[in-house]
Coordinates of C-alpha atoms in Angstrom, one line a residue:
Chain A
X647 CA 6.7 -7.6 -0.6
X648 CA 9.0 -4.9 0.6
X649 CA 7.9 -1.9 2.6
X650 CA 9.6 0.4 0.0
X651 CA 7.0 -0.9 -2.5
X652 CA 4.4 1.1 -0.6
X653 CA 6.2 4.5 -0.7
X654 CA 5.1 5.6 -4.2
X655 CA 1.5 4.6 -4.0
X656 CA 1.2 6.2 -0.6
X657 CA 2.7 9.5 -1.8
X658 CA 0.3 9.6 -4.7
X659 CA -2.7 8.7 -2.6
X660 CA -1.9 11.3 0.1
X661 CA -1.4 14.1 -2.5
X662 CA -4.6 13.3 -4.3
X663 CA -6.7 13.0 -1.1
X664 CA -5.3 16.2 0.3
X665 CA -5.9 18.0 -3.0
X666 CA -9.6 17.0 -3.0
X667 CA -9.9 17.9 0.6
X668 CA -8.6 21.4 -0.1
X669 CA -10.9 21.6 -3.1
X670 CA -8.1 21.8 -5.7
X671 CA -9.1 20.8 -9.3
X672 CA -6.6 18.0 -9.2
X673 CA -7.1 16.9 -12.8
X674 CA -6.4 20.4 -14.2
X675 CA -3.5 21.0 -11.9
X676 CA -2.0 17.6 -12.8
X677 CA -2.2 18.4 -16.5
X678 CA -0.4 21.7 -16.1
X679 CA 2.3 20.2 -14.0
X680 CA 2.8 17.3 -16.3
X681 CA 2.8 19.5 -19.4
X682 CA 5.5 21.7 -17.9
X683 CA 7.8 18.7 -17.2
X684 CA 7.3 17.3 -20.7
X685 CA 8.6 20.6 -22.1
X686 CA 11.6 20.3 -19.7
X687 CA 12.3 16.8 -20.9
X688 CA 12.6 18.0 -24.5
X689 CA 14.6 21.1 -23.5
X690 CA 17.2 18.7 -22.1
X691 CA 17.4 16.5 -25.2
X692 CA 19.9 18.5 -27.3
X693 CA 22.4 18.6 -24.4
X694 CA 21.7 14.9 -23.7
X695 CA 22.5 14.1 -27.4
X696 CA 25.9 15.7 -27.5
X697 CA 26.9 14.5 -24.0
X698 CA 25.8 10.9 -24.6
X699 CA 27.7 10.9 -27.9
X700 CA 30.9 12.1 -26.1
X701 CA 30.5 9.6 -23.3
X702 CA 29.8 6.8 -25.8
X703 CA 33.0 7.8 -27.7
X704 CA 35.1 7.8 -24.5
X705 CA 33.7 4.4 -23.6
X706 CA 34.1 2.5 -26.9
X707 CA 37.5 4.0 -27.7
X708 CA 38.9 2.7 -24.4
X709 CA 39.6 6.1 -22.8
X710 CA 37.4 5.4 -19.9
X711 CA 38.9 2.0 -19.3
X712 CA 42.4 3.5 -19.4
X713 CA 41.7 6.1 -16.7
X714 CA 39.6 3.7 -14.6
X715 CA 42.6 1.2 -14.6
X716 CA 44.8 4.0 -13.3
X717 CA 42.6 4.9 -10.3
X718 CA 41.1 1.4 -9.6
X719 CA 43.9 0.2 -7.2
X720 CA 43.0 3.1 -4.9
X721 CA 39.3 2.4 -5.3
X722 CA 39.8 -1.3 -4.6
X723 CA 41.5 -0.5 -1.3
X724 CA 38.3 1.3 -0.3
X725 CA 36.1 -1.6 -1.6
X726 CA 34.7 0.8 -4.2
X727 CA 33.8 -0.8 -7.6
X728 CA 36.1 0.8 -10.2
X729 CA 33.3 0.6 -12.8
X730 CA 31.5 3.4 -10.9
X731 CA 34.5 5.7 -10.9
X732 CA 33.5 7.5 -14.2
X733 CA 30.2 8.4 -12.5
X734 CA 31.9 10.0 -9.5
X735 CA 34.1 12.1 -11.8
X736 CA 31.2 13.4 -13.8
X737 CA 28.5 13.7 -11.1
X738 CA 29.5 17.0 -9.6
X739 CA 30.0 18.6 -13.1
X740 CA 27.0 17.7 -15.3
X741 CA 23.6 16.3 -14.6
X742 CA 23.0 15.0 -18.1
X743 CA 26.5 13.6 -18.3
X744 CA 26.0 11.7 -15.1
X745 CA 22.6 10.4 -16.3
X746 CA 24.3 9.1 -19.5
X747 CA 27.1 7.4 -17.6
X748 CA 24.6 5.9 -15.1
X749 CA 22.5 4.5 -17.9
X750 CA 25.6 2.9 -19.4
X751 CA 26.5 1.3 -16.1
X752 CA 23.1 -0.3 -15.5
X753 CA 22.8 -1.4 -19.1
X754 CA 26.2 -3.2 -18.9
X755 CA 25.8 -4.5 -15.4
X756 CA 22.3 -5.4 -14.1
X757 CA 20.7 -2.7 -11.9
X758 CA 20.3 -5.3 -9.1
X759 CA 24.0 -6.2 -9.2
X760 CA 26.4 -4.7 -6.6
X761 CA 27.8 -2.3 -9.2
X762 CA 24.4 -1.3 -10.5
X763 CA 23.2 -0.7 -6.9
X764 CA 26.2 1.4 -6.0
X765 CA 25.7 3.5 -9.1
X766 CA 22.0 4.0 -8.3
X767 CA 22.9 5.1 -4.7
X768 CA 25.5 7.6 -6.0
X769 CA 22.9 9.0 -8.5
X770 CA 20.3 9.2 -5.8
X771 CA 22.4 10.7 -3.0
X772 CA 24.6 13.4 -4.7
X773 CA 23.9 16.5 -6.8
X774 CA 25.4 18.6 -9.5
X775 CA 27.6 20.6 -7.1
X776 CA 29.4 23.0 -9.5
X777 CA 26.3 24.0 -11.3
X778 CA 24.4 24.9 -8.2
X779 CA 27.3 26.9 -6.8
X780 CA 27.5 28.9 -10.1
X781 CA 23.8 29.6 -10.4
X782 CA 23.2 30.6 -6.8
X783 CA 26.3 32.9 -6.4
X784 CA 25.7 34.3 -9.9
X785 CA 22.2 35.4 -8.9
X786 CA 23.5 37.0 -5.6
X787 CA 26.5 38.6 -7.4
X788 CA 28.9 37.0 -5.0
X789 CA 32.6 36.8 -6.1
X790 CA 34.2 35.6 -3.0
X791 CA 32.7 32.2 -2.2
X792 CA 35.0 31.4 0.8
X793 CA 34.8 27.8 2.0
X794 CA 31.7 26.9 -0.1
X795 CA 33.5 24.4 -2.4
X796 CA 35.5 22.9 0.4
X797 CA 32.3 22.0 2.3
X798 CA 30.3 21.0 -0.8
X799 CA 33.0 18.7 -2.1
X800 CA 33.6 17.1 1.3
X801 CA 29.9 16.3 1.3
X802 CA 30.1 14.8 -2.2
X803 CA 33.1 12.6 -1.3
X804 CA 31.3 11.4 1.8
X805 CA 28.3 10.5 -0.4
X806 CA 30.5 8.5 -2.8
X807 CA 32.3 6.6 -0.1
X808 CA 29.2 5.9 2.0
X809 CA 27.2 4.8 -1.1
X810 CA 29.3 1.7 -1.4
X811 CA 29.1 0.9 2.3
X812 CA 25.4 1.6 2.4
X813 CA 24.7 -0.9 -0.4
X814 CA 26.6 -3.5 1.6
X815 CA 24.8 -2.6 4.8
X816 CA 21.2 -2.4 3.5
X817 CA 21.1 -5.0 0.8
Chain B
X1175 CA 19.3 12.0 -7.8
X1176 CA 17.4 15.2 -7.2
X1177 CA 15.9 14.9 -10.5
X1178 CA 15.7 18.6 -10.5
X1179 CA 16.0 19.5 -14.1
X1180 CA 18.2 22.4 -13.2
X1181 CA 20.9 19.8 -12.6
X1182 CA 20.3 17.9 -15.8
X1183 CA 20.4 21.2 -17.7
X1184 CA 23.7 22.1 -16.2
X1185 CA 25.5 22.3 -19.5
X1186 CA 23.3 25.2 -20.5
X1187 CA 24.6 27.5 -17.9
X1188 CA 27.1 30.2 -19.0
X1189 CA 29.8 29.2 -16.5
X1190 CA 29.2 25.5 -16.9
X1191 CA 29.7 25.9 -20.6
X1192 CA 33.4 26.5 -20.2
X1193 CA 33.9 23.1 -18.6
X1194 CA 31.6 21.4 -21.1
X1195 CA 33.5 22.9 -24.0
X1196 CA 36.7 21.4 -22.8
X1197 CA 35.0 18.1 -22.2
X1198 CA 33.6 18.0 -25.7
X1199 CA 37.0 18.9 -27.2
X1200 CA 38.9 16.4 -25.1
X1201 CA 36.5 13.5 -25.6
X1202 CA 36.6 13.9 -29.4
X1203 CA 40.4 14.1 -29.6
X1204 CA 41.2 11.5 -27.0
X1205 CA 38.7 9.0 -28.4
X1206 CA 40.2 9.3 -31.9
X1207 CA 43.8 8.8 -30.6
X1208 CA 42.8 5.9 -28.4
X1209 CA 40.8 4.2 -31.1
X1210 CA 43.8 4.5 -33.5
X1211 CA 46.1 2.9 -30.9
X1212 CA 43.7 0.2 -29.7
X1213 CA 42.3 -0.5 -33.2
X1214 CA 38.8 0.2 -32.0
X1215 CA 37.8 2.7 -34.7
X1216 CA 34.9 0.7 -36.0
X1217 CA 33.3 0.5 -32.6
X1218 CA 33.9 4.2 -32.1
X1219 CA 32.3 5.0 -35.4
X1220 CA 29.3 2.9 -34.5
X1221 CA 28.9 4.6 -31.1
X1222 CA 28.9 8.0 -32.7
X1223 CA 26.1 6.9 -35.0
X1224 CA 24.0 5.3 -32.3
X1225 CA 24.5 7.5 -29.3
X1226 CA 22.1 10.2 -30.3
X1227 CA 19.4 7.6 -30.7
X1228 CA 20.2 6.4 -27.2
X1229 CA 19.7 10.0 -26.0
X1230 CA 16.2 10.1 -27.6
X1231 CA 15.4 6.7 -26.1
X1232 CA 16.5 7.9 -22.7
X1233 CA 14.4 11.0 -22.9
X1234 CA 11.4 8.9 -23.9
X1235 CA 12.0 6.5 -21.1
X1236 CA 12.0 9.3 -18.6
X1237 CA 9.3 11.4 -20.2
X1238 CA 6.4 9.6 -18.6
X1239 CA 7.8 9.6 -15.1
X1240 CA 8.8 13.2 -15.3
X1241 CA 5.4 14.3 -16.5
X1242 CA 3.6 12.2 -13.9
X1243 CA 5.6 13.5 -10.9
X1244 CA 5.4 17.0 -12.3
X1245 CA 1.6 16.6 -12.2
X1246 CA 1.4 15.0 -8.8
X1247 CA 3.7 17.6 -7.3
X1248 CA 1.8 20.5 -8.9
X1249 CA -1.3 19.3 -6.9
X1250 CA 0.8 19.1 -3.7
X1251 CA 1.9 22.7 -4.4
X1252 CA -1.5 24.1 -5.2
X1253 CA -3.3 22.3 -2.3
X1254 CA -0.8 23.9 0.2
X1255 CA 0.7 20.5 1.2
X1256 CA 4.2 21.7 0.4
X1257 CA 3.7 24.8 2.6
X1258 CA 2.3 22.7 5.4
X1259 CA 5.3 20.3 5.3
X1260 CA 7.6 23.2 5.2
X1261 CA 6.3 24.3 8.6
X1262 CA 7.7 21.1 10.1
X1263 CA 11.2 22.0 8.9
X1264 CA 11.3 25.6 10.3
X1265 CA 12.6 24.7 13.8
X1266 CA 15.5 22.5 12.3
X1267 CA 16.5 25.2 9.9
X1268 CA 16.6 27.9 12.6
X1269 CA 19.4 26.0 14.2
X1270 CA 21.5 25.8 10.9
X1271 CA 21.0 29.4 9.9
X1272 CA 22.7 31.4 12.7
X1273 CA 21.4 34.8 13.6
X1274 CA 18.9 34.9 10.7
X1275 CA 15.8 37.1 10.9
X1276 CA 13.1 34.5 11.4
X1277 CA 10.3 36.7 10.0
X1278 CA 12.4 38.0 7.1
X1279 CA 11.9 37.2 3.4
X1280 CA 15.1 35.3 3.2
X1281 CA 14.2 32.7 5.8
X1282 CA 10.8 31.9 4.5
X1283 CA 12.3 31.5 1.0
X1284 CA 15.0 29.2 2.4
X1285 CA 12.3 27.0 4.2
X1286 CA 10.3 26.8 0.9
X1287 CA 13.4 26.1 -1.2
X1288 CA 14.5 23.2 1.1
X1289 CA 11.0 21.7 1.2
X1290 CA 10.7 21.9 -2.5
X1291 CA 14.0 20.1 -2.9
X1292 CA 12.9 17.4 -0.5
X1293 CA 9.8 16.8 -2.5
X1294 CA 11.6 16.6 -5.8
X1295 CA 10.2 19.9 -7.0
X1296 CA 13.4 20.9 -8.9
X1297 CA 11.6 23.4 -11.1
X1298 CA 10.2 25.2 -8.1
X1299 CA 13.2 24.9 -5.8
X1300 CA 15.7 26.8 -8.0
X1301 CA 13.8 30.1 -8.2
X1302 CA 13.0 29.9 -4.5
X1303 CA 16.7 29.3 -3.8
X1304 CA 17.7 32.3 -5.9
X1305 CA 15.2 34.5 -4.2
X1306 CA 16.6 33.4 -0.9
X1307 CA 20.1 34.1 -1.9
X1308 CA 19.2 37.6 -3.1
X1309 CA 17.3 38.3 0.1
X1310 CA 20.2 37.0 2.2
X1311 CA 22.7 39.1 0.3
X1312 CA 20.6 42.2 1.2
X1313 CA 19.8 41.3 4.8
X1314 CA 23.4 40.4 5.6
X1315 CA 25.1 43.1 3.5
X1316 CA 27.2 40.5 1.6
X1317 CA 28.9 43.0 -0.8
X1318 CA 30.1 40.3 -3.1
X1319 CA 31.4 38.1 -0.3
X1320 CA 29.4 35.0 0.7
X1321 CA 28.2 35.2 4.3
X1322 CA 28.0 32.1 6.6
X1323 CA 24.3 31.7 6.0
X1324 CA 24.7 32.0 2.2
X1325 CA 27.3 29.3 2.3
X1326 CA 25.0 27.1 4.3
X1327 CA 22.2 27.5 1.8
X1328 CA 24.4 26.7 -1.2
X1329 CA 26.0 23.7 0.6
X1330 CA 22.5 22.3 1.4
X1331 CA 21.4 22.8 -2.2
X1332 CA 24.5 21.0 -3.5
X1333 CA 23.5 17.9 -1.5
X1334 CA 20.7 15.7 -2.7
X1335 CA 17.7 16.2 -0.6
X1336 CA 15.1 14.4 -2.7
X1337 CA 13.2 11.9 -0.6
X1338 CA 11.8 10.0 -3.6
X1339 CA 14.4 9.4 -6.4
X1340 CA 12.0 8.8 -9.2
X1341 CA 14.4 9.1 -12.1
X1342 CA 16.7 6.4 -10.6
X1343 CA 13.7 4.2 -9.9
X1344 CA 12.4 4.5 -13.4
X1345 CA 15.7 3.7 -15.0
X1346 CA 16.2 0.7 -12.7
X1347 CA 12.8 -0.6 -13.6
X1348 CA 13.3 -0.2 -17.4
X1349 CA 16.7 -2.0 -17.1
X1350 CA 15.1 -5.0 -15.4
X1351 CA 15.4 -4.4 -11.7
X1352 CA 13.0 -6.6 -9.7
X1353 CA 12.5 -4.0 -7.0
X1354 CA 13.6 -0.6 -8.3
X1355 CA 13.1 1.2 -5.0
X1356 CA 14.9 -1.4 -2.8
X1357 CA 17.9 1.0 -2.9
X1358 CA 15.9 3.7 -1.2
X1359 CA 17.2 3.1 2.4
X1360 CA 20.8 3.1 1.1
X1361 CA 20.2 6.3 -0.9
X1362 CA 18.6 8.1 2.0
X1363 CA 21.4 6.9 4.4
X1364 CA 24.1 8.0 2.0
X1365 CA 22.5 11.3 1.3
X1366 CA 22.0 12.0 5.0
X1367 CA 25.7 11.2 5.7
X1368 CA 26.8 13.6 2.9
X1369 CA 24.5 16.3 4.1
X1370 CA 25.6 15.9 7.7
X1371 CA 29.3 16.2 6.8
X1372 CA 28.6 19.3 4.6
X1373 CA 26.5 21.1 7.1
X1374 CA 28.7 20.3 10.1
X1375 CA 31.8 21.4 8.2
X1376 CA 30.1 24.7 7.2
X1377 CA 28.9 25.4 10.7
X1378 CA 32.4 24.7 12.1
X1379 CA 34.2 26.9 9.6
X1380 CA 31.5 29.6 9.9
X1381 CA 32.0 29.6 13.7
X1382 CA 35.8 29.8 13.5
X1383 CA 35.8 32.6 11.0
X1384 CA 33.3 34.6 13.0
X1385 CA 35.4 34.3 16.1
X1386 CA 38.5 35.4 14.2
X1387 CA 36.5 38.4 12.8
X1388 CA 35.6 39.5 16.3
X1389 CA 39.1 38.9 17.8

């Protein structure tokens, strides 16, 4: 039994207990929160369909393998599994695209394999950088974003490189 | 992954759409050429026919988890748990946002935005972040140029802050992982390293440009 197995049940218990303590109607609130996310899941679907189709085409036609082969010598030097490279390329650009690539990786390689774990850590420790930048600055009507992208991308690259080291370190 | 849906929905955004358009165009054309050269047209054709089904399958796989955590986190919001946790982060955030008005609207929105991100409340985090950006733009007279604190807020939001990666855990479980969350320490370590680099670099460059501005 791993200690991480307690994390989820603990969170749920704490939230429910605190909700009852604060006299929140936890059933009703749960329903409205759950309903909102069900709507979101279906809102995502059209985008997911087109992106998964494109990624599937790139995979089966050999385009992904071609580009992965080009970059893989550099990745190998860093000890980075080349199979995870497509994920690092798409991760900062598109959330649903990255989700599709991630699912492909853990379908092809087992989620508990080294490749599957590195992909999981990349998914869990990085974000859709370009989208966030566009939304936030769009809202604040900012045109000159100065060193934002430099700092955000430095963080992303750190996340990719460390993901691989972290799997070796913690597993 | 901060399973914030704003990130999953990225392709819906106006600016993002330009990138996505090129991506669609390139993937259709390149795939066709590569399939002709490699003789893999049959596989390509099959993948076009089956991929949309995979997308539906993926949505169904994630639907339950998304709904469940949406419900749990709504309780956390309504009971004031999120606000309570946010009080813990105030002192740390004061250090990162230099010269910010601590009692101002911007800072309280920043604190709530970052807390919501940590708890995986993507739906709630984005509006709070936008509110914080607008308030910052006003308080710091940005006039279309990002101020140091605005850059800090965006850089923190481009990092993954979610403490409990439920989407990753669900997909790992459905694909046969024996302990889906055993990657949690590695995820948190990697996310913390990325965030540290982003924040340190932002603080450093903010500091340098401020000194230059004065000199």
